[in-house]
CSV table of C-alpha atoms and ligand atoms in Angstrom, one decimal:
chain,number,residue,atom,x,y,z
U,118,PHE,CA,120.4,198.8,109.7
U,119,THR,CA,123.8,200.3,109.2
U,120,ALA,CA,127.1,198.8,108.1
U,121,LYS,CA,128.5,199.2,111.6
U,122,SER,CA,125.8,197.4,113.1
U,123,LEU,CA,126.0,194.5,110.8
U,124,GLY,CA,129.7,194.4,111.2
U,125,SER,CA,129.5,194.2,115.1
U,126,GLU,CA,126.9,191.1,114.3
U,127,ILE,CA,129.2,189.3,112.2
U,128,ASN,CA,132.1,189.7,115.0
U,129,ILE,CA,129.8,188.3,117.4
U,130,TYR,CA,128.7,185.5,115.0
U,131,SER,CA,132.3,184.7,114.4
U,132,ASP,CA,133.4,184.9,118.0
U,133,GLN,CA,130.5,182.4,118.7
U,134,LEU,CA,131.7,180.3,115.6
U,135,LYS,CA,135.1,180.2,116.9
U,136,LYS,CA,134.0,179.2,120.6
U,137,ASP,CA,132.2,176.3,119.0
U,138,ILE,CA,135.2,175.3,116.8
U,139,VAL,CA,137.3,175.5,119.8
U,140,ASN,CA,135.1,173.5,121.9
U,141,GLN,CA,134.7,170.8,119.3
U,142,ILE,CA,138.4,170.3,118.9
U,143,GLN,CA,138.8,170.0,122.6
U,144,MET,CA,136.0,167.5,122.8
U,145,VAL,CA,137.7,165.5,120.0
U,146,ASN,CA,140.9,165.6,122.3
U,147,LYS,CA,138.9,164.4,125.3
U,148,LEU,CA,137.3,161.9,123.3
U,149,GLN,CA,140.7,160.4,122.2
U,150,VAL,CA,141.7,160.3,125.8
U,151,GLY,CA,138.4,158.9,127.0
U,152,ILE,CA,138.5,156.1,124.5
U,153,GLU,CA,142.1,155.1,125.1
U,154,LYS,CA,141.4,155.2,129.0
U,155,GLU,CA,137.9,153.5,128.5
U,156,GLU,CA,136.5,156.3,130.5
U,157,PHE,CA,133.0,155.1,129.3
U,158,THR,CA,130.2,152.9,130.9
U,159,LEU,CA,127.0,151.5,129.8
U,160,PHE,CA,123.6,151.8,131.5
U,161,TYR,CA,120.7,149.8,130.7
U,162,GLN,CA,117.2,151.0,130.4
U,163,PRO,CA,114.3,148.4,130.8
U,164,GLU,CA,111.7,147.8,128.0
U,165,PHE,CA,108.5,146.4,129.5
U,166,ASN,CA,105.4,144.6,128.3
U,167,LEU,CA,102.9,147.3,129.3
U,168,HIS,CA,100.1,145.1,130.2
U,169,THR,CA,101.9,142.6,132.4
U,170,ASN,CA,104.7,144.9,133.7
U,171,GLU,CA,107.3,142.3,132.7
U,172,ILE,CA,110.8,143.3,131.6
U,173,ILE,CA,111.1,142.1,128.1
U,174,GLY,CA,114.7,143.5,127.5
U,175,VAL,CA,117.1,146.5,128.0
U,176,GLU,CA,118.6,149.0,126.0
U,177,ALA,CA,122.3,149.8,126.2
U,178,LEU,CA,123.0,153.6,126.6
U,179,VAL,CA,126.4,154.9,126.6
U,180,ARG,CA,127.4,157.2,129.7
U,181,TRP,CA,130.6,159.3,130.2
U,182,PRO,CA,131.4,160.1,133.4
U,183,HIS,CA,134.2,162.7,132.5
U,184,PRO,CA,137.0,162.8,135.1
U,185,GLU,CA,137.0,166.7,135.0
U,186,ASN,CA,134.0,167.9,133.4
U,187,GLY,CA,131.5,165.4,135.0
U,188,PHE,CA,128.8,163.8,133.2
U,189,ILE,CA,128.8,164.4,129.4
U,190,SER,CA,125.5,163.5,127.5
U,191,PRO,CA,125.6,161.3,124.6
U,192,ASN,CA,123.6,164.0,122.7
U,193,THR,CA,126.4,166.2,123.0
U,194,PHE,CA,129.5,163.7,122.3
U,195,ILE,CA,127.9,160.9,119.9
U,196,PRO,CA,127.5,163.6,117.0
U,197,ILE,CA,131.1,165.0,117.5
U,198,ALA,CA,132.7,161.3,117.6
U,199,GLU,CA,130.6,160.8,114.4
U,200,LYS,CA,132.1,163.7,112.7
U,201,SER,CA,135.7,163.0,113.8
U,202,LYS,CA,135.4,159.1,113.1
U,203,GLN,CA,135.9,158.3,116.6
U,204,ILE,CA,132.6,156.8,116.7
U,205,TYR,CA,134.0,153.6,115.2
U,206,ALA,CA,136.4,152.9,118.1
U,207,LEU,CA,133.7,154.1,120.6
U,208,GLU,CA,131.0,151.8,119.0
U,209,GLN,CA,133.3,148.8,119.1
U,210,TRP,CA,133.9,149.3,122.6
U,211,ILE,CA,130.1,149.6,123.2
U,212,VAL,CA,129.1,146.4,121.2
U,213,ASN,CA,132.1,144.4,122.7
U,214,ASN,CA,130.8,145.6,126.5
U,215,ALA,CA,127.4,145.1,125.7
U,216,LEU,CA,127.8,141.5,124.2
U,217,LYS,CA,130.2,140.7,127.2
U,218,GLN,CA,127.3,141.9,129.5
U,219,LYS,CA,124.6,139.9,127.8
U,220,LEU,CA,126.9,136.7,128.0
U,221,LYS,CA,127.2,137.1,131.7
U,222,TRP,CA,123.6,137.7,132.0
U,223,GLU,CA,123.0,134.4,130.1
U,224,GLU,CA,125.0,132.7,132.5
U,225,ASP,CA,123.3,133.9,135.5
U,226,GLY,CA,119.9,132.7,134.5
U,227,LEU,CA,118.9,135.9,132.5
U,228,GLU,CA,118.8,134.3,128.9
U,229,HIS,CA,115.3,135.5,128.1
U,230,ILE,CA,116.1,139.2,128.5
U,231,GLU,CA,116.5,141.1,125.2
U,232,LEU,CA,119.4,143.4,124.6
U,233,SER,CA,119.1,146.3,122.4
U,234,ILE,CA,122.3,148.3,121.1
U,235,ASN,CA,122.3,151.6,119.2
U,236,LEU,CA,124.3,151.5,116.1
U,237,SER,CA,125.4,154.8,114.5
U,238,SER,CA,124.7,155.3,110.7
U,239,LYS,CA,128.5,156.1,110.2
U,240,THR,CA,129.3,152.4,111.4
U,241,LEU,CA,126.8,151.1,108.8
U,242,GLU,CA,128.0,153.2,106.0
U,243,SER,CA,131.7,152.0,106.5
U,244,GLU,CA,132.4,148.5,105.1
U,245,SER,CA,135.8,147.9,107.2
U,246,ASN,CA,134.2,149.5,110.2
U,247,PHE,CA,131.1,147.3,110.1
U,248,GLN,CA,133.0,144.3,109.7
U,249,LYS,CA,134.9,144.9,112.8
U,250,ILE,CA,131.5,145.1,114.5
U,251,GLU,CA,130.7,141.7,112.8
U,252,GLN,CA,133.8,140.2,113.9
U,253,ILE,CA,132.9,141.4,117.6
U,254,ILE,CA,129.3,139.8,117.3
U,255,ALA,CA,130.9,136.5,115.8
U,256,SER,CA,133.3,136.3,118.9
U,257,TYR,CA,130.5,136.3,121.7
U,258,LYS,CA,128.5,133.1,121.3
U,259,VAL,CA,125.2,134.7,122.8
U,260,ASP,CA,121.6,133.9,121.8
U,261,TYR,CA,121.6,136.3,118.8
U,262,THR,CA,117.7,136.0,118.3
U,263,LYS,CA,117.7,138.1,121.6
U,264,ILE,CA,119.9,141.0,120.1
U,265,ILE,CA,118.5,144.1,118.6
U,266,PHE,CA,120.3,146.9,116.7
U,267,GLU,CA,118.6,150.1,116.7
U,268,ILE,CA,119.1,152.4,113.6
U,269,THR,CA,117.9,155.8,112.8
U,270,GLU,CA,116.2,156.7,109.5
U,271,THR,CA,119.2,159.0,108.5
U,272,VAL,CA,121.0,156.0,107.4
U,273,ILE,CA,118.1,154.5,105.1
U,274,ILE,CA,117.7,157.9,103.4
U,275,SER,CA,121.3,158.4,102.5
U,276,HIS,CA,122.4,155.0,101.7
U,277,VAL,CA,119.5,152.7,101.0
U,278,ASP,CA,121.2,149.8,99.3
U,279,THR,CA,124.2,149.5,101.3
U,280,ALA,CA,121.9,149.9,104.3
U,281,ILE,CA,119.8,146.9,103.1
U,282,GLU,CA,122.8,144.4,102.4
U,283,ARG,CA,124.5,144.9,105.9
U,284,LEU,CA,121.1,145.0,107.9
U,285,ASN,CA,120.6,141.7,106.0
U,286,ARG,CA,123.9,140.5,107.2
U,287,LEU,CA,123.1,141.2,110.9
U,288,ARG,CA,119.8,139.1,110.4
U,289,GLU,CA,121.5,136.4,109.2
U,290,TYR,CA,122.7,135.8,112.7
U,291,GLY,CA,119.0,135.9,113.9
U,292,ILE,CA,119.6,139.7,115.1
U,293,ARG,CA,116.5,141.8,114.8
U,294,ILE,CA,116.7,145.6,113.6
U,295,ALA,CA,114.7,148.4,115.3
U,296,LEU,CA,114.1,151.8,113.5
U,297,ASP,CA,114.7,154.1,116.5
U,298,ASP,CA,112.8,157.7,117.1
U,299,PHE,CA,110.2,156.7,114.1
U,300,GLY,CA,108.3,159.8,113.3
U,301,THR,CA,110.9,162.4,113.5
U,302,GLY,CA,112.4,161.9,109.9
U,303,PHE,CA,110.5,161.9,106.5
U,304,SER,CA,110.2,158.1,106.1
U,305,SER,CA,106.6,156.8,105.6
U,306,LEU,CA,105.8,153.2,106.8
U,307,THR,CA,105.4,152.2,103.1
U,308,HIS,CA,109.1,153.2,102.6
U,309,ILE,CA,110.2,151.3,105.7
U,310,MET,CA,108.3,148.3,104.3
U,311,LYS,CA,111.0,147.8,101.8
U,312,LEU,CA,113.7,147.5,104.5
U,313,PRO,CA,114.8,144.6,106.6
U,314,ILE,CA,113.2,146.3,109.9
U,315,ASP,CA,111.4,144.3,112.7
U,316,ILE,CA,110.7,146.7,115.4
U,317,ILE,CA,109.5,150.3,115.4
U,318,LYS,CA,110.1,152.6,118.2
U,319,ILE,CA,107.8,155.8,118.3
U,320,ASP,CA,109.7,158.6,118.9
U,321,ARG,CA,109.2,160.3,122.6
U,322,SER,CA,108.0,163.7,120.9
U,323,PHE,CA,104.6,161.8,120.0
U,324,ILE,CA,104.2,160.3,123.4
U,325,LYS,CA,105.2,163.5,125.1
U,326,SER,CA,101.9,165.0,123.7
U,327,ILE,CA,99.5,162.3,124.9
U,328,PRO,CA,96.7,162.9,125.4
U,329,LYS,CA,96.7,166.6,125.3
U,330,GLY,CA,98.3,167.1,121.8
U,331,ASN,CA,95.4,166.0,119.7
U,332,GLU,CA,97.2,165.5,116.5
U,333,GLU,CA,100.3,163.7,118.0
U,334,THR,CA,97.8,161.5,119.6
U,335,VAL,CA,96.0,160.8,116.4
U,336,ILE,CA,99.4,160.2,114.7
U,337,THR,CA,100.5,157.7,117.5
U,338,LYS,CA,97.3,155.8,117.2
U,339,ASN,CA,97.5,155.6,113.4
U,340,ILE,CA,101.4,154.6,113.3
U,341,LEU,CA,100.5,152.1,116.0
U,342,SER,CA,97.8,150.4,114.1
U,343,LEU,CA,99.2,150.4,110.7
U,344,ALA,CA,102.5,149.1,112.0
U,345,GLN,CA,100.8,146.3,113.9
U,346,ASP,CA,98.8,145.5,110.7
U,347,LEU,CA,102.3,145.3,108.9
U,348,ASN,CA,103.3,142.8,111.7
U,349,TYR,CA,106.1,145.2,113.4
U,350,ARG,CA,106.4,145.0,117.0
U,351,VAL,CA,106.0,148.7,118.3
U,352,VAL,CA,107.7,150.2,121.2
U,353,ALA,CA,106.8,153.5,122.7
U,354,GLU,CA,109.6,155.4,124.1
U,355,GLY,CA,109.7,158.2,126.8
U,356,ILE,CA,106.6,157.4,128.8
U,357,GLU,CA,106.8,159.8,131.7
U,358,THR,CA,103.2,159.8,133.1
U,359,GLN,CA,100.5,157.5,134.1
U,360,GLU,CA,98.1,159.1,131.7
U,361,GLN,CA,100.6,158.4,128.8
U,362,LEU,CA,100.7,154.8,130.1
U,363,GLU,CA,97.1,154.2,130.3
U,364,TYR,CA,96.4,155.9,127.0
U,365,LEU,CA,99.0,153.6,125.2
U,366,LYS,CA,97.4,150.5,126.8
U,367,LEU,CA,94.1,151.5,125.6
U,368,ILE,CA,95.2,151.8,122.1
U,369,SER,CA,96.8,148.3,122.5
U,370,CYS,CA,100.5,149.3,122.6
U,371,ASP,CA,102.1,146.4,124.1
U,372,ARG,CA,105.6,147.6,124.8
U,373,GLY,CA,107.3,151.0,126.1
U,374,GLN,CA,110.3,152.3,127.9
U,375,GLY,CA,110.4,155.6,130.0
U,376,TYR,CA,111.3,157.2,133.2
U,377,LEU,CA,107.9,156.4,134.6
U,378,LEU,CA,108.8,152.7,134.2
U,379,CYS,CA,112.4,152.7,134.8
U,380,THR,CA,115.4,154.9,134.1
U,381,PRO,CA,118.6,153.7,132.8
U,382,LEU,CA,120.7,152.1,135.4
U,383,PRO,CA,124.1,150.8,135.9
U,384,SER,CA,124.7,146.9,135.3
U,385,ASP,CA,124.9,145.9,138.9
U,386,LYS,CA,121.3,147.9,139.5
U,387,VAL,CA,119.7,146.8,136.4
U,388,TYR,CA,120.7,143.1,137.3
U,389,GLU,CA,118.8,143.6,140.7
U,390,VAL,CA,116.0,144.7,138.9
U,391,LEU,CA,116.0,141.7,136.2
U,392,ARG,CA,116.2,139.4,139.3
U,393,SER,CA,113.6,140.6,141.4
U,394,SER,CA,109.9,140.5,140.4
U,395,ASP,CA,109.5,143.8,141.9
U,396,ASP,CA,108.3,146.7,139.4
U,397,CYS,CA,110.8,149.1,138.6
U,398,VAL,CA,109.2,152.3,139.5
U,399,PHE,CA,110.8,155.4,140.9
A,636,C2E,P1,117.8,156.7,122.0
A,636,C2E,O1,118.6,155.8,121.3
A,636,C2E,O2,116.5,157.3,121.2
A,636,C2E,O3,117.6,156.6,123.6
A,636,C2E,C1,116.6,157.0,124.1
A,636,C2E,C2,117.1,158.4,125.1
A,636,C2E,O4,115.9,158.8,125.7
A,636,C2E,C3,118.2,157.8,126.2
A,636,C2E,O5,118.8,159.2,126.4
A,636,C2E,C4,117.2,157.8,127.4
A,636,C2E,O6,117.9,157.9,128.8
A,636,C2E,C5,116.2,158.9,127.3
A,636,C2E,N1,114.9,158.4,127.9
A,636,C2E,C6,114.4,157.3,128.1
A,636,C2E,N2,113.3,157.3,128.7
A,636,C2E,C7,112.9,158.7,128.9
A,636,C2E,C8,111.7,159.3,129.3
A,636,C2E,O7,110.7,159.0,129.8
A,636,C2E,N3,111.8,160.9,129.4
A,636,C2E,C9,113.1,161.2,128.6
A,636,C2E,N4,112.9,162.7,128.5
A,636,C2E,N5,114.0,160.8,128.0
A,636,C2E,C10,114.0,159.4,128.2
A,636,C2E,P2,120.5,159.0,126.3
A,636,C2E,O8,120.9,157.9,126.9
A,636,C2E,O9,120.9,160.7,127.0
A,636,C2E,O10,120.8,159.0,124.8
A,636,C2E,C11,120.5,159.9,123.7
A,636,C2E,C12,120.9,159.4,122.4
A,636,C2E,O11,122.1,159.3,122.3
A,636,C2E,C13,120.0,158.0,122.2
A,636,C2E,O12,118.7,158.3,121.9
A,636,C2E,C14,121.0,157.6,120.9
A,636,C2E,O13,120.8,158.3,119.7
A,636,C2E,C15,122.3,158.2,121.4
A,636,C2E,N6,123.0,157.1,122.2
A,636,C2E,C16,123.0,156.6,123.4
A,636,C2E,N7,123.7,155.7,123.6
A,636,C2E,C17,124.2,155.3,122.4
A,636,C2E,C18,125.1,154.4,122.0
A,636,C2E,O14,125.6,153.4,122.7
A,636,C2E,N8,125.5,154.2,120.6
A,636,C2E,C19,125.1,155.1,119.9
A,636,C2E,N9,125.6,155.2,118.4
A,636,C2E,N10,124.2,156.2,120.0
A,636,C2E,C20,123.7,156.4,121.4
A,637,MG,MG1,117.8,154.0,120.9
A,638,MG,MG1,115.1,156.1,120.7
A,639,MG,MG1,116.2,159.4,120.7
């Protein structure tokens, strides 16, 4: 191709780049306002015992109903908050509010319900910000054995030794650690075994292919049996069809989450679901 056509491609590329940068700066500014004004809210998605249909616990998932832009997905704003370091303040808000909710549920007779909170690798990597999270945890006298922090593989790959040390500090409370989105990174179970992890959540991309995607189905089955032999609790995420559910039960996957069972719900709605013995099926 000609220099001219190449030139215009570069322009298109740099125009797009400019737009992306402007969007990110705008998002950082919006996040600043959002954090100051506490525009965020937490939804809770139940996790089920697949054999009995009982709810074992809930995962807190942050939501941002932006006053002008409508709903903004955490997949959009969490990565930007991580880059801009706003994740620290946001995560302090999240942990504080999730634990406040847990305490309230304990007082309302739901002390058996476990609570999972996602923890950004950025927070785990920063000693001063990790300490702030520890202070928040210590300030709520909840049943820590019912608290789970979910982390992803990135943190373990980049800073193994600090990650182990900090995760162990959480475990001293009795808090458990879950490895989220397992299978999407490069870690093998033998690598994971060296880490203070109690629970493995098999990523939705594997569950999605059940039972048609043969390879993913074989991988899911093998991750599950190996993880169970190694005494990990295994959770399947993103169960959307009856077929997936039946298959997971067949291979003795005991726990799972997904739209088929229940979508993430605001706290008052999830409270109703937790109080009633009805299945949460939509
Ligand atoms: P994640 O921790 O793996 O959370 C599961 C995501 O899958 C949630 O998306 C949930 O709504 C969605 N999901 C659940 N069941 C199904 C299903 O059956 N089908 C499909 N297609 N999706 C399902 P959400 O809430 O949009 O969160 C996306 C990601 O953003 C989370 O993935 C997590 O990495 C991050 N995130 C969300 N809330 C927080 C938070 O409070 N703190 C941090 N650090 N990250 C968060
Ligand atoms: Mg999670
Ligand atoms: Mg997950
Ligand atoms: Mg995920």
